[in-house]
Each structure stands twice: as C-alpha cells, then as structure tokens.
mmCIF file of C-alpha atoms and ligand atoms in Angstrom:
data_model
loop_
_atom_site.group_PDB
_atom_site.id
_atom_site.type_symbol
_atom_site.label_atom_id
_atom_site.label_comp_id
_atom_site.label_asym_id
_atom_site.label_seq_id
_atom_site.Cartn_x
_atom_site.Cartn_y
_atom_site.Cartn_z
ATOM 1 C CA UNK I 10 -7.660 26.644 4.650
ATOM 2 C CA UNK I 11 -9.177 28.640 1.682
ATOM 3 C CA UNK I 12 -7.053 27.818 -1.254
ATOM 4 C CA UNK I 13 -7.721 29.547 -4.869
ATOM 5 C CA UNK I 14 -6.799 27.091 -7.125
ATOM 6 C CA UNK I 15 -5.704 29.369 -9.845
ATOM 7 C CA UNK I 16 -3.022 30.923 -7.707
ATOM 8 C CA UNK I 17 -0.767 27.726 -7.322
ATOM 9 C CA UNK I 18 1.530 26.903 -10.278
ATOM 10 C CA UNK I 19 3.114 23.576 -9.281
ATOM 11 C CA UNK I 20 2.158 20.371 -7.149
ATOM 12 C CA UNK I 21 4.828 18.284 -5.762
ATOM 13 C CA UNK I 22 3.350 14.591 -5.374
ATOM 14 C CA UNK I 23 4.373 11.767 -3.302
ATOM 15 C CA UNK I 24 3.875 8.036 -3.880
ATOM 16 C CA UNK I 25 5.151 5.410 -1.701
ATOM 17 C CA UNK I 26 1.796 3.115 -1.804
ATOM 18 C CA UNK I 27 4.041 -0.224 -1.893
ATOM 19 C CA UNK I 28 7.111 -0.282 -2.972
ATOM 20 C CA UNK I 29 8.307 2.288 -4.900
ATOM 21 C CA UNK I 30 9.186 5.656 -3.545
ATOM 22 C CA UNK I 31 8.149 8.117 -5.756
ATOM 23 C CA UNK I 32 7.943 12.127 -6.143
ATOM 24 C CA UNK I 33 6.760 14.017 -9.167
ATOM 25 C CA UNK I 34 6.525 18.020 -9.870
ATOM 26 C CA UNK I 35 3.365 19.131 -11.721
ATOM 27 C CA UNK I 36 2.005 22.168 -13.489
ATOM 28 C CA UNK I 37 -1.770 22.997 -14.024
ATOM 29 C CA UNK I 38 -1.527 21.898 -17.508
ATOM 30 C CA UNK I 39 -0.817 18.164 -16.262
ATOM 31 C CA UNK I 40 3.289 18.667 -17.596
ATOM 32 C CA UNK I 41 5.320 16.394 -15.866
ATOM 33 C CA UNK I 42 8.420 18.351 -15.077
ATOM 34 C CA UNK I 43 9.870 15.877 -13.452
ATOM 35 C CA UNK I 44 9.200 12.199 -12.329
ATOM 36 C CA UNK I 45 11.681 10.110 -9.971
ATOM 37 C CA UNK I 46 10.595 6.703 -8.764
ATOM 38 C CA UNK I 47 13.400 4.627 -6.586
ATOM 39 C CA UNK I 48 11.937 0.765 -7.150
ATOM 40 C CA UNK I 49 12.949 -1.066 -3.862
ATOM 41 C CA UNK I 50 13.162 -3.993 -6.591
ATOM 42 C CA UNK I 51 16.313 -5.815 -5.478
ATOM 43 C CA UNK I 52 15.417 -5.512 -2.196
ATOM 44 C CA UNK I 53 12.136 -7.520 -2.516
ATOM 45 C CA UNK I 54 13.748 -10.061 -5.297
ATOM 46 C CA UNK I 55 15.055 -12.521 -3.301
ATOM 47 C CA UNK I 56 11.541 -13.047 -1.501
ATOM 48 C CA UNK I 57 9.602 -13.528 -4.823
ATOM 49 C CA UNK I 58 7.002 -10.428 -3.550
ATOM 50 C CA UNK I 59 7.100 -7.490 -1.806
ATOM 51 C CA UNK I 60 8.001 -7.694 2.385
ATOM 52 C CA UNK I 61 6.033 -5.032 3.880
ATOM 53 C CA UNK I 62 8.646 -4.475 6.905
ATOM 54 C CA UNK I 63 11.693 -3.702 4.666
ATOM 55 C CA UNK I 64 9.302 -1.444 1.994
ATOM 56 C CA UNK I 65 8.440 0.879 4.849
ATOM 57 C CA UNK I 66 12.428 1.296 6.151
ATOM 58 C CA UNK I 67 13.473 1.822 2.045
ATOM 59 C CA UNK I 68 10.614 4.885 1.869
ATOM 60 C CA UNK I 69 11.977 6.315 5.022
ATOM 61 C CA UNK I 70 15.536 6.313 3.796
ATOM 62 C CA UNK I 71 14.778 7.396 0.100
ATOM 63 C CA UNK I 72 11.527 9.713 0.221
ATOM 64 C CA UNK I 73 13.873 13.130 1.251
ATOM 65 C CA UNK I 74 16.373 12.177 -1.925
ATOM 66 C CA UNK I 75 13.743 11.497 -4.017
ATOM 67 C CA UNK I 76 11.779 14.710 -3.186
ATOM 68 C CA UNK I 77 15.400 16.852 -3.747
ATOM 69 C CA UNK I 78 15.767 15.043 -7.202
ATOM 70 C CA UNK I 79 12.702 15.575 -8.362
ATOM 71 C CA UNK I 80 12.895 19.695 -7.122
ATOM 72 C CA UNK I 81 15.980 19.759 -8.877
ATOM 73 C CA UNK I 82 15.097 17.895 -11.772
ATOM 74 C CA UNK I 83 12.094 20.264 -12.159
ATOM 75 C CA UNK I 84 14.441 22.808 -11.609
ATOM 76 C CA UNK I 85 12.293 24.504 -8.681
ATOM 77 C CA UNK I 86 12.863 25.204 -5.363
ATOM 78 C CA UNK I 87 9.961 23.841 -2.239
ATOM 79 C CA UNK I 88 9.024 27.602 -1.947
ATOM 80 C CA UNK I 89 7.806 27.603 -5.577
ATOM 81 C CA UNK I 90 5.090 25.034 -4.955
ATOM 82 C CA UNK I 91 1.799 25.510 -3.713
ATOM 83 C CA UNK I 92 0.648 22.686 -3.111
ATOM 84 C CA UNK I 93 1.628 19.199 -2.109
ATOM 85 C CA UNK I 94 -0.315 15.575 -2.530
ATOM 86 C CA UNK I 95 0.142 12.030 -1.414
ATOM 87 C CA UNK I 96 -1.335 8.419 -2.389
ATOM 88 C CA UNK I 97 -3.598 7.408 1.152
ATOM 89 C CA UNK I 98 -4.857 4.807 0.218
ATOM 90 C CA UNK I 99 -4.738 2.049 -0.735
ATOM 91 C CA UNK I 100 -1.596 0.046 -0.252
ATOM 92 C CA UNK I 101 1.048 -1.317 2.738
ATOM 93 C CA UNK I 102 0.339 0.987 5.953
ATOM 94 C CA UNK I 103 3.269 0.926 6.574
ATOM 95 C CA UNK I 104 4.667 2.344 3.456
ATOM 96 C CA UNK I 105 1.253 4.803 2.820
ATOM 97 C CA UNK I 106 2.294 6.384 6.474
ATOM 98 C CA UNK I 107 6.049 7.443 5.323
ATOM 99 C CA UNK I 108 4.537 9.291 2.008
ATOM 100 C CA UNK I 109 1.855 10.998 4.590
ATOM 101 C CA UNK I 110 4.388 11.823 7.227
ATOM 102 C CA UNK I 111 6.466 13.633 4.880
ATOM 103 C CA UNK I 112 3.913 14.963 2.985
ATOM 104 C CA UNK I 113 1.695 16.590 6.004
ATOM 105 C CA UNK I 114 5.380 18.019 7.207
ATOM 106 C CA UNK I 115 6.114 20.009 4.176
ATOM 107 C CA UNK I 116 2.588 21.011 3.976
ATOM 108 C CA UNK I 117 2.727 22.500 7.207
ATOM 109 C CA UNK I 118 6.283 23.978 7.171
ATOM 110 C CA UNK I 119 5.423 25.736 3.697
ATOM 111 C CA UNK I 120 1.813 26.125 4.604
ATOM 112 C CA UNK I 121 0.435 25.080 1.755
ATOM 113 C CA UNK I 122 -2.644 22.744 1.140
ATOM 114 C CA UNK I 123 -2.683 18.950 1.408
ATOM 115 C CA UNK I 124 -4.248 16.754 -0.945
ATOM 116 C CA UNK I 125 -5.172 12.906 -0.389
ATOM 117 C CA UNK I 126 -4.952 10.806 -2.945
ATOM 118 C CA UNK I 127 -6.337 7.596 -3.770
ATOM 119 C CA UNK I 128 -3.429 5.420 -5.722
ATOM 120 C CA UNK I 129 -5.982 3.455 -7.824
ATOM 121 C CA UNK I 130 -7.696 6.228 -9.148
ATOM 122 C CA UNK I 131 -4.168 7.746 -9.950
ATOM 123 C CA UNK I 132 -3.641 4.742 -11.757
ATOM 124 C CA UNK I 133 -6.951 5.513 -13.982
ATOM 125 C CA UNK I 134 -6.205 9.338 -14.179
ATOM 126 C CA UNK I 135 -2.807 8.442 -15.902
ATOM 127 C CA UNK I 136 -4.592 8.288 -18.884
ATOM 128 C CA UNK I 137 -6.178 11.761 -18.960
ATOM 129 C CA UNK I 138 -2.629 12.755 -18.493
ATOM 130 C CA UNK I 139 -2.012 12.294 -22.003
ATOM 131 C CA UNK I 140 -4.913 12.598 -23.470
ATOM 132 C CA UNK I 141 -5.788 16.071 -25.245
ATOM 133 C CA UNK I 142 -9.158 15.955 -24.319
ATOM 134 C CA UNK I 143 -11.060 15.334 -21.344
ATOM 135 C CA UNK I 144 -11.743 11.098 -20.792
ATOM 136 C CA UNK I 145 -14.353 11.343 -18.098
ATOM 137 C CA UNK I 146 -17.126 9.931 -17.989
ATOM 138 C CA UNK I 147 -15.637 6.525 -18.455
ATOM 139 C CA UNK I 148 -15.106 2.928 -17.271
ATOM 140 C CA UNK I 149 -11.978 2.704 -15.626
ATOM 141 C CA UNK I 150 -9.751 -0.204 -15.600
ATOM 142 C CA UNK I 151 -6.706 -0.670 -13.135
ATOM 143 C CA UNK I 152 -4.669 -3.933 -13.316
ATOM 144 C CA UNK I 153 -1.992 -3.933 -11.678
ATOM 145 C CA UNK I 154 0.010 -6.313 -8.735
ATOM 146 C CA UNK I 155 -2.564 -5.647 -6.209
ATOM 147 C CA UNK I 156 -5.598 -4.989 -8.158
ATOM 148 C CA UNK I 157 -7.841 -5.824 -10.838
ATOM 149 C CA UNK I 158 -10.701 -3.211 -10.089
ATOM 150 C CA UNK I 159 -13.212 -1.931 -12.893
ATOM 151 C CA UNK I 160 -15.179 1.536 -11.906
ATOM 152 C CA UNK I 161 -17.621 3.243 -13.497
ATOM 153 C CA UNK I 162 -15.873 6.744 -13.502
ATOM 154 C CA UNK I 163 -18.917 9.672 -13.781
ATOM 155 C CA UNK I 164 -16.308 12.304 -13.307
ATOM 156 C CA UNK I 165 -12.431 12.745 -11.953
ATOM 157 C CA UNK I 166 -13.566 12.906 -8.238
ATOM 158 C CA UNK I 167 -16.362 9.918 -8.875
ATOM 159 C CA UNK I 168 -15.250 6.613 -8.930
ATOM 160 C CA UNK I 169 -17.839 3.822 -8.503
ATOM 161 C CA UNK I 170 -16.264 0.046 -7.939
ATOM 162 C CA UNK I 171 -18.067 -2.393 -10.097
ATOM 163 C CA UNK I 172 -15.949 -5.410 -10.029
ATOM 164 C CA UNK I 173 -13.119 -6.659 -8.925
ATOM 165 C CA UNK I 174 -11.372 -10.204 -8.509
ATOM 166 C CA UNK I 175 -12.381 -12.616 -6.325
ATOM 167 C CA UNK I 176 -8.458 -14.237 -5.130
ATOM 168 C CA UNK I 177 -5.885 -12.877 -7.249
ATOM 169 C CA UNK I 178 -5.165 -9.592 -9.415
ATOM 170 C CA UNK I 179 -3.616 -10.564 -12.419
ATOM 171 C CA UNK I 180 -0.434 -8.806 -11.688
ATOM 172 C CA UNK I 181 0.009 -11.324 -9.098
ATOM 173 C CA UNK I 182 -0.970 -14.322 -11.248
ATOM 174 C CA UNK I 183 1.486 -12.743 -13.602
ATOM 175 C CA UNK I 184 4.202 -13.063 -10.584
ATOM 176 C CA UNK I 185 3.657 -16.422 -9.740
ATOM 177 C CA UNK I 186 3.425 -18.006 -13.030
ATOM 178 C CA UNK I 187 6.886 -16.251 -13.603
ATOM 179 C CA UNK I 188 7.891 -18.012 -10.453
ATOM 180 C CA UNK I 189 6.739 -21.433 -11.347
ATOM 181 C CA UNK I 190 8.595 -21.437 -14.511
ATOM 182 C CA UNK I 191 11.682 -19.385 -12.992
ATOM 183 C CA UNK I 192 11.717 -16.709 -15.596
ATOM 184 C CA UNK I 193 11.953 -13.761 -13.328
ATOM 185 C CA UNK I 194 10.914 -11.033 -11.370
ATOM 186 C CA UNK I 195 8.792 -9.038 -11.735
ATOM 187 C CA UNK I 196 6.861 -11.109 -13.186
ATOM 188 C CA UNK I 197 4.844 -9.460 -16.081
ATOM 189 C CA UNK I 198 7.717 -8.370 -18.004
ATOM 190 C CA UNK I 199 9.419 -11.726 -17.574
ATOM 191 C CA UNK I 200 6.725 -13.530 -19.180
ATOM 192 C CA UNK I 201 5.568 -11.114 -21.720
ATOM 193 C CA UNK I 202 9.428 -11.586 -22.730
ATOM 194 C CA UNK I 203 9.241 -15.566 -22.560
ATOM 195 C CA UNK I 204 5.974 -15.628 -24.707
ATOM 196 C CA UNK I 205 7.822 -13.882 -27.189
ATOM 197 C CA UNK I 206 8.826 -17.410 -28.394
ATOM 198 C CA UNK I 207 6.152 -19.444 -27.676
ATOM 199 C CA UNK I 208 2.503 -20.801 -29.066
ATOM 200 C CA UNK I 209 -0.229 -18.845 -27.807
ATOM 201 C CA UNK I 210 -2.388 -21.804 -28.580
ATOM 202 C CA UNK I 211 0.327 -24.842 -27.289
ATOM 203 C CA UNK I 212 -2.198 -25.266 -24.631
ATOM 204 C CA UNK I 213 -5.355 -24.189 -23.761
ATOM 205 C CA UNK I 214 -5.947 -22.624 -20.447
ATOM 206 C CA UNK I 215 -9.089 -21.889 -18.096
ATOM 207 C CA UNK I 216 -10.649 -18.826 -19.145
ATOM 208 C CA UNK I 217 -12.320 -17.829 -16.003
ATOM 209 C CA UNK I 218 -15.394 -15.382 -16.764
ATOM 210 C CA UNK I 219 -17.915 -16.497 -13.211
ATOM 211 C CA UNK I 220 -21.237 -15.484 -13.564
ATOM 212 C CA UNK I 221 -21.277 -13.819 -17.338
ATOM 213 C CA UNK I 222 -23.378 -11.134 -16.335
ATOM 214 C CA UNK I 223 -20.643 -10.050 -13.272
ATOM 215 C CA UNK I 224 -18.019 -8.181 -13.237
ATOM 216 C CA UNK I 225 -15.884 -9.824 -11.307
ATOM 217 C CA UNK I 226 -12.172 -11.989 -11.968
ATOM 218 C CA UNK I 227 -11.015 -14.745 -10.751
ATOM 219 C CA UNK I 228 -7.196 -15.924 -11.502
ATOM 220 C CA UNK I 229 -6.182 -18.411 -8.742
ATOM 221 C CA UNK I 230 -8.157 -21.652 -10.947
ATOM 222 C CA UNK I 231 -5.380 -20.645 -14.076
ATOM 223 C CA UNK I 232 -2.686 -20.424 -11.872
ATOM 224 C CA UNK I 233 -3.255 -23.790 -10.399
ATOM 225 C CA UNK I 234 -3.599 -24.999 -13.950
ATOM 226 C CA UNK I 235 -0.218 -23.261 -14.935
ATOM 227 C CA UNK I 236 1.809 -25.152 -11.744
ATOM 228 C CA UNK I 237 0.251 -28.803 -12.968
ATOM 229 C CA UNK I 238 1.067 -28.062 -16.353
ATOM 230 C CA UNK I 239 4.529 -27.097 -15.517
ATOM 231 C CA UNK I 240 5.043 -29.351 -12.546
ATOM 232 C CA UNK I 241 2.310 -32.481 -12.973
ATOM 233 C CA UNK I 242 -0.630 -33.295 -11.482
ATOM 234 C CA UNK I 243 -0.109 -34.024 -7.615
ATOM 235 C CA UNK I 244 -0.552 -38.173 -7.217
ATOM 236 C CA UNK I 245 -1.166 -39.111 -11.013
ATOM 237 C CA UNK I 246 1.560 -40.624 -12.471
ATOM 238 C CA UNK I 247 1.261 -39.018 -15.775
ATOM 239 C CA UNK I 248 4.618 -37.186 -16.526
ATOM 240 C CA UNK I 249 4.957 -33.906 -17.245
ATOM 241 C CA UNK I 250 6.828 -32.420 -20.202
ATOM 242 C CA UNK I 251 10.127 -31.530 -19.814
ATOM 243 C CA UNK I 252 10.176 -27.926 -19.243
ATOM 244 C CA UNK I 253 12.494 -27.025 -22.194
ATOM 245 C CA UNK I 254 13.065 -23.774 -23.518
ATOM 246 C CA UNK I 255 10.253 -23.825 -25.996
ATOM 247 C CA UNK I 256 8.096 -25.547 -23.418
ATOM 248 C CA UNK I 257 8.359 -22.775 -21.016
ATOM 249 C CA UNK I 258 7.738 -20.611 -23.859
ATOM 250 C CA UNK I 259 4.414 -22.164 -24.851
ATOM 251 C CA UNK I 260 3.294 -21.964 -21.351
ATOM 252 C CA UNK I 261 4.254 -18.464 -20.508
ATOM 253 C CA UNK I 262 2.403 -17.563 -24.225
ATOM 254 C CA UNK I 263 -0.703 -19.302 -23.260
ATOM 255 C CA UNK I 264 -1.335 -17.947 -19.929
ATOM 256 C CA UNK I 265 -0.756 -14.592 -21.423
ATOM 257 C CA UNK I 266 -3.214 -15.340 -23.270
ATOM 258 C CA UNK I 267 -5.875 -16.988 -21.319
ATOM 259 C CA UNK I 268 -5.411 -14.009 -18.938
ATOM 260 C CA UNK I 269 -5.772 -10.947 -21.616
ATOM 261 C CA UNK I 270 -8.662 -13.114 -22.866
ATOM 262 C CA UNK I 271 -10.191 -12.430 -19.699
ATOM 263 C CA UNK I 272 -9.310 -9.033 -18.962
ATOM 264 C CA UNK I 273 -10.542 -7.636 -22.423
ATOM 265 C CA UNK I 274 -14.126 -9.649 -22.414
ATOM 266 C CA UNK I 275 -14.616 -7.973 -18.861
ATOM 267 C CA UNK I 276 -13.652 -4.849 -19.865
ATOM 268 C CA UNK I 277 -15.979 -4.985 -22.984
ATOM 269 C CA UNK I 278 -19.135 -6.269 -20.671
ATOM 270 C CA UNK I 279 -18.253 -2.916 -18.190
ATOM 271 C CA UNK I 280 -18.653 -0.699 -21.119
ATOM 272 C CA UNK I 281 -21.797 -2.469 -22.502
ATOM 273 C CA UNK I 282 -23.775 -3.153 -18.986
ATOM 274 C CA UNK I 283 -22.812 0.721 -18.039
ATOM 275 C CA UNK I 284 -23.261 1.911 -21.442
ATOM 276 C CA UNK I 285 -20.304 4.225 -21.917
ATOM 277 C CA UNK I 286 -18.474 5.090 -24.812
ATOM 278 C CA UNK I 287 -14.698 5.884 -23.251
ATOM 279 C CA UNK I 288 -12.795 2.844 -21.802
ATOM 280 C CA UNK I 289 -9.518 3.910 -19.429
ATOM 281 C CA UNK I 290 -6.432 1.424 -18.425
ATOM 282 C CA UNK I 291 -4.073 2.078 -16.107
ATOM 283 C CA UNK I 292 -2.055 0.032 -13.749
ATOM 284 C CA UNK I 293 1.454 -2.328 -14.225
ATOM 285 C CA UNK I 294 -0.249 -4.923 -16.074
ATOM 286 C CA UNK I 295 -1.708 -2.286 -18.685
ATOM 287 C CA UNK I 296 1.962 -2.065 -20.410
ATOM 288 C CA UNK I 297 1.780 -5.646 -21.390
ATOM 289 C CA UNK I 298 1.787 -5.080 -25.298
ATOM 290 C CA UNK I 299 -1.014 -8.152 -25.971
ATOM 291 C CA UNK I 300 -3.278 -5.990 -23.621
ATOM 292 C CA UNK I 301 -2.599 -3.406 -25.028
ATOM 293 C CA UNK I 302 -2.986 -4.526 -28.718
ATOM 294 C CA UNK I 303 -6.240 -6.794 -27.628
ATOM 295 C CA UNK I 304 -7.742 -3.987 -25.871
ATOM 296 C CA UNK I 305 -7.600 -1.726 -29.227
ATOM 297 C CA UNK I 306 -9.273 -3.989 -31.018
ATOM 298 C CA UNK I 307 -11.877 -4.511 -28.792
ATOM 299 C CA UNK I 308 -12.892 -0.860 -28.840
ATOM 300 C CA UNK I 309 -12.118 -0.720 -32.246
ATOM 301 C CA UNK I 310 -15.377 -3.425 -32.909
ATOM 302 C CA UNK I 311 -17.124 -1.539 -30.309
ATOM 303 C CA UNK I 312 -16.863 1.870 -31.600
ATOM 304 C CA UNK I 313 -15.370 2.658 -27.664
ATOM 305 C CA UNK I 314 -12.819 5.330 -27.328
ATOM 306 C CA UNK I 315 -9.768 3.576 -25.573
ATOM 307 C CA UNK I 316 -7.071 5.145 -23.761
ATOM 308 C CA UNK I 317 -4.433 3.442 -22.366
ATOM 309 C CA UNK I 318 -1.677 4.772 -19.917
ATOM 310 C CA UNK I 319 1.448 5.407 -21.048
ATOM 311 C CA UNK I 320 3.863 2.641 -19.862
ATOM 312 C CA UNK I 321 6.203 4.971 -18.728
ATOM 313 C CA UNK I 322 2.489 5.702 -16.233
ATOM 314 C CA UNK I 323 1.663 2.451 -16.059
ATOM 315 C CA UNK I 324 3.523 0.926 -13.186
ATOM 316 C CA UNK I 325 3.580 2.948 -9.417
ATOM 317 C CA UNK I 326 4.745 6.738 -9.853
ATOM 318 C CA UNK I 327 4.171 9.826 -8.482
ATOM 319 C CA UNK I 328 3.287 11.670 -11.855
ATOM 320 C CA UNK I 329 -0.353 10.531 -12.241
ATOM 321 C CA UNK I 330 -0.791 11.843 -8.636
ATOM 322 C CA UNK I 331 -1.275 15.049 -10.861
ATOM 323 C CA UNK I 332 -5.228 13.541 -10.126
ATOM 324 C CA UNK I 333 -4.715 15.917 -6.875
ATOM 325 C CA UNK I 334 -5.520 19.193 -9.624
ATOM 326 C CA UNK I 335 -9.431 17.767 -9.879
ATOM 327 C CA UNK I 336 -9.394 17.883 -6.216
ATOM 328 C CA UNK I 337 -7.659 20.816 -5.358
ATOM 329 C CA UNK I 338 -10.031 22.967 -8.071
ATOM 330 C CA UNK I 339 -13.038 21.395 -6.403
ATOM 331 C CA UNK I 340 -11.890 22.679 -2.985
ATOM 332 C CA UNK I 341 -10.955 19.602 -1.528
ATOM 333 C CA UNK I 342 -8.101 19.805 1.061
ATOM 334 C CA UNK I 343 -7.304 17.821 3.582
ATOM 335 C CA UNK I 344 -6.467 18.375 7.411
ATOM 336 C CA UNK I 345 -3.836 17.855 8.968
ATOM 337 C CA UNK I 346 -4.987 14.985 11.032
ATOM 338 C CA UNK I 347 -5.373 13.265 7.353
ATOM 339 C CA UNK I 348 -4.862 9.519 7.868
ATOM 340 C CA UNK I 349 -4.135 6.856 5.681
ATOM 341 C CA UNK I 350 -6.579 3.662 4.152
ATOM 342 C CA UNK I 351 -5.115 0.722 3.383
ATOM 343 C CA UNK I 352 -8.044 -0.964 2.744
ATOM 344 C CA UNK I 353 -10.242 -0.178 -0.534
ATOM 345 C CA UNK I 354 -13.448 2.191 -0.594
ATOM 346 C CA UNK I 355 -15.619 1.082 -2.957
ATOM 347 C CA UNK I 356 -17.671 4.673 -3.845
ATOM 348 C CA UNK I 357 -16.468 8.134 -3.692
ATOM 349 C CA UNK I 358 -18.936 10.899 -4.905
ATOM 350 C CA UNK I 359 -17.940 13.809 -6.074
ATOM 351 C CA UNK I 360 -19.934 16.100 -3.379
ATOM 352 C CA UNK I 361 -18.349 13.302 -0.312
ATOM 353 C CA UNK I 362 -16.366 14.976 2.636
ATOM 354 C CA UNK I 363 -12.724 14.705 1.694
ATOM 355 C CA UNK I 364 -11.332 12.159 4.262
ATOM 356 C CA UNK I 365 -9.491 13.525 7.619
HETATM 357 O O1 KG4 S 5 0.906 -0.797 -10.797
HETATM 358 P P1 KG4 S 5 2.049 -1.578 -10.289
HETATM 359 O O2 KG4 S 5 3.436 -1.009 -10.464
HETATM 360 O O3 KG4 S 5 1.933 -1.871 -8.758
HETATM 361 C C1 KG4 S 5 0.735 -2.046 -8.080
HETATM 362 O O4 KG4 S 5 0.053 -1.035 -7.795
HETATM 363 O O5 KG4 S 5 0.438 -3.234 -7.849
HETATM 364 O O6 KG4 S 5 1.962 -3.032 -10.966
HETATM 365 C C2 KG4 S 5 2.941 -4.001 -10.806
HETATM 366 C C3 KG4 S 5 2.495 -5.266 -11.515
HETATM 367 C C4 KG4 S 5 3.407 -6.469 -11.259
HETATM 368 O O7 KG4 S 5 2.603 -7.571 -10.888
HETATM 369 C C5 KG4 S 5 4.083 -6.696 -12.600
HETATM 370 O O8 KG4 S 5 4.416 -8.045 -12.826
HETATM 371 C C6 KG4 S 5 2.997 -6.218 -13.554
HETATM 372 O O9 KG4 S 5 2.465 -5.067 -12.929
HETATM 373 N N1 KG4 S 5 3.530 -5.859 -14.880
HETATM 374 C C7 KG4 S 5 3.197 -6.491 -16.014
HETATM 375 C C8 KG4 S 5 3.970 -5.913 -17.059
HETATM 376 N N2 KG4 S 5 4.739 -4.926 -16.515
HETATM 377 C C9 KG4 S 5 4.453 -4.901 -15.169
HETATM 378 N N3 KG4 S 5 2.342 -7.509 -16.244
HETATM 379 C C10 KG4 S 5 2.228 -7.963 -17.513
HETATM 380 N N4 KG4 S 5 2.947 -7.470 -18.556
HETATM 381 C C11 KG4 S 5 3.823 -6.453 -18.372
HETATM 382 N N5 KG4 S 5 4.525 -5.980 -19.410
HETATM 383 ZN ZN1 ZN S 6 -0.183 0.759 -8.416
#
C-alpha cells in the first residue's frame, strides 16, 4: 500500500498489551482527542497479578466499546481516520492478538494502513508527546510492571536495548512488597501512599547496582530483604517487629527508596557511558513522585535534559501509540499477515523491514 502521510488527519490506536484495553484518537500534531483505557483491575485483584486467560476474554468483550467511546469522544466517525495502529509486541499473546485482530479488521474494512507498534517504545515516546520540541536522540527509560529496560534511542524508529533487569522489573517488586505488607493493589501507588508516613532511612535496604560498569537491575535480593524484614528470618529465632502502622510505613518508605536509589544511579551511568544529553521516562513506575523528584535532580547536577511522561501517560494507554506517526511518515506499514511478539527485540534500526 502506498500511503502519503500528509493526507491522513487522524490515527485511531489500540492497546491491549496486558491488561488494559485501550483506544486513543490522534492528530498529526500528537493532540490527544480522546483517550479511553478500561483497566481489567478488579478482575485481576483478587489474584495479586494479572491472569493471562481472563485478560484476553476482558479485551475481547471491551475493545469494540472502547473503540466507539473513544470515536465519539473524539467526536469522529471510523470513516474520518486514515489510519489505524496497534501495540505487537511485547506483552500477554493472548491479549496482544485481540488488539491485532481488531485492528487488522478495521484496517481492511476501511482500507486504510496498519501500523505495528512496539508498547515499550510507546512507553518512551510518551514523553515527546508533551514535549514542544523534539527529545530524540536520547536514553530512554521504561519502568513499568513488566519492564525495567534502558535504550539508547538514536531516533523515534531506533531503539537500542542496553540494559535491563536480571529477575524482576521494579513494578513488580513494587507489587509484591505491597503484598507482603497488605497495603494494596496495584502496588506502586499503594506504597508510594504508605511511605507517605514513614522514615526513608528506618532501615537500610540492599541497593543492588551488579557490575558498576553494567547496565543492568536486579530487584529480587531487596524483595527478599523486604519479606524477612516484615515477616523474620526463616529458622532464626530473632522476632520480628510488630508490623504496626508506622512500621509498615518505615518499610514501605525505605524500599521506595532503596529502589529509586537504584533506578536514578542507572539511569545517570546510561547517559554518561552513551554520552547523551536528553534522558526520557516512561512506564507505570515513572509516576511515582520520589522518581520523579530524584530523577530531576539528577539531571539537574548533570546538566541532562529530563523529560518525564505525564502520569496521566505513564501507566498502559493507547495515546502514546501516537509513536505510529514516526512510522507511518517513514513509510512503514504493515501487512496484513502482521503478527504479534510477545517476547522482547532487543535492536530495531531505523532502515529494518517493518515486521509481517
Ligand atoms: O506501564 P504499566 O501500566 O504496565 C506495564 O506495562 O507493566 O505499569 C504498571 C506498574 C505496576 O507495577 C504499578 O504498581 C506501577 O506501574 N506503578 C507505580 C506507581 N503507579 C503505578 N509504581 C510506583 N509508584 C507509582 N506511583
Ligand atoms: Zn506498559
């Protein structure tokens, strides 16, 4: 399909990576006019994660209803868009296949182009979004409930991985800690609410930095250290403290800590090791306020331009999808036999075939 970029006005995108199911309708200027996301979060609650099996069945009953809400909400109809996009990649199969399925169908039915989408660099792209200028070239940051993945970012279509963690993202850690001290789910919120009331410094957690020349995390070691805290060693007969209020507090406060530690001093060894001046976080974890306060003073010191996501961008939505413009001005459509990747690709070059 030739396509002329300049001719198409709007893109609808699709999102349904995990488990949110999410459509967005976007102009060529990167407005949002409009941005629904139905979180499937009561449905995964009770299971403390996210159950692939019942994600997929939620997309297929909410991705038509979202994709009417967010046509209406834009206040278009489907024959004003020209052009249609979808996260591939990565995420649950099951879930990426009911965002394909529905996006290849309206693709063909309208006849419009198809553009893949890769969720993490969506999750990067987020901040160009708002950003008046451009933000590439950059290191790119996304931590979020699946990942913890730092790219060197030469251009919007060019996304090298240079680290990522080892066992768990942080998101994750962020979720389990929650669970081990029964303050809620999600997790990150919960405890970034709990720390709100405790000591930072009550107790001092494993800052995990491996080999300080790599760029890779690690997050299962201050997890383990968070459950004996909280729960006592297994066989020693040392007590625990009671986990009071203020207890629970402390803890939550200083793993928030020992885990932003980590995040920023990674972040700043990216930048200096690839010697770039712009520094871009996106991703769940990136509205956590200490990040987000950490990270600016980081850059600050550095004299590296930081942008950070909005956190209305920062967890899963369709909106940042809007990445699908870079691709669809460089020519790069997709076919119809367009699959999805779970799994994560660790270089894509600008001049690379677009995937099938
Ligand atoms: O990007 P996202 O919506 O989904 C994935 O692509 O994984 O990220 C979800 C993750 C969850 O682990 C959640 O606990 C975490 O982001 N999160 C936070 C905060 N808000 C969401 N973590 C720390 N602080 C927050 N304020
Ligand atoms: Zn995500």
């Amino acid at each position: 399909m030739n396509v002329d970029a300049d001719s198409i006005g709007y893109i609808l995108a699709l999102e349904s990576s995990c488990d949110e199911t999410a459509a967005a309708v976007i102009d060529r200027d990167l407005r949002v006019l409009s941005s629904v996301v139905a979180s499937q979060y009561e449905l995964h609650r009770d299971f403390g994660g996210v159950v692939p099996e019942i994600a997929s069945r939620a997309h297929v009953r909410r991705v038509l209803p979202v994709i009417d809400e967010a046509l209406t909400a834009a206040g278009l109809q489907l024959s004003d868009i020209g052009a249609v996009a979808v996260a591939t990649q990565p995420g649950l199969v099951g879930s990426l296949l009911v965002g394909l399925t529905a996006a290849k169908t309206l693709a063909m039915v309208l006849d419009i182009p198809l553009v893949a989408v890769n969720h993490i660099e969506a999750h990067i792209y987020a901040c160009r979004m708002v950003a008046d200028v451009d933000t590439f070239p950059c290191i790119g940051f996304v931590v979020s409930g699946g990942h913890t993945n730092l790219y060197d970012c030469t251009s919007p279509v060019d996304f090298e991985l240079i680290g990522s963690t080892i066992d768990d993202a942080a998101g994750e850690a962020f979720d389990k800690v929650a669970q081990i001290l029964n303050v809620g789910f999600p997790g990150g919120p919960a405890i970034q609410k709990t720390a709100e009331h405790g000591n930072s410094k009550a107790i001092r957690f494993p800052r995990t930095f491996l080999k300080e020349d790599r760029l890779e995390f690690s997050f299962s070691g201050l997890k383990t250290a968070v459950l004996y805290t909280a729960n006592g060693v297994p066989g020693s007969h040392v007590k625990p403290e009671p986990l009071t209020d203020q207890r629970v507090a402390d803890i939550a406060a200083s793993f928030q800590a020992a885990v932003v530690d980590v995040l920023v001093g990674k972040c700043k060894q990216a930048v200096q090791q690839k010697g770039r001046d712009t520094l871009c976080v996106g991703g769940g974890v990136a509205a956590n306020s200490l990040l987000r306060h950490k990270l600016a003073q980081m850059t600050h010191r550095e004299g590296v331009r930081l942008f950070v996501a909005p956190t209305s961008l920062c967890t899963d939505n369709a909106a940042m999808a809007a990445i699908a413009w870079e691709s669809l001005r460089r020519g790069h459509i997709a076919s119809l036999d367009l699959d999805v990747t779970p799994g994560l690709v660790r270089h894509r070059k600008a001049n690379s075939k677009v995937p099938k």
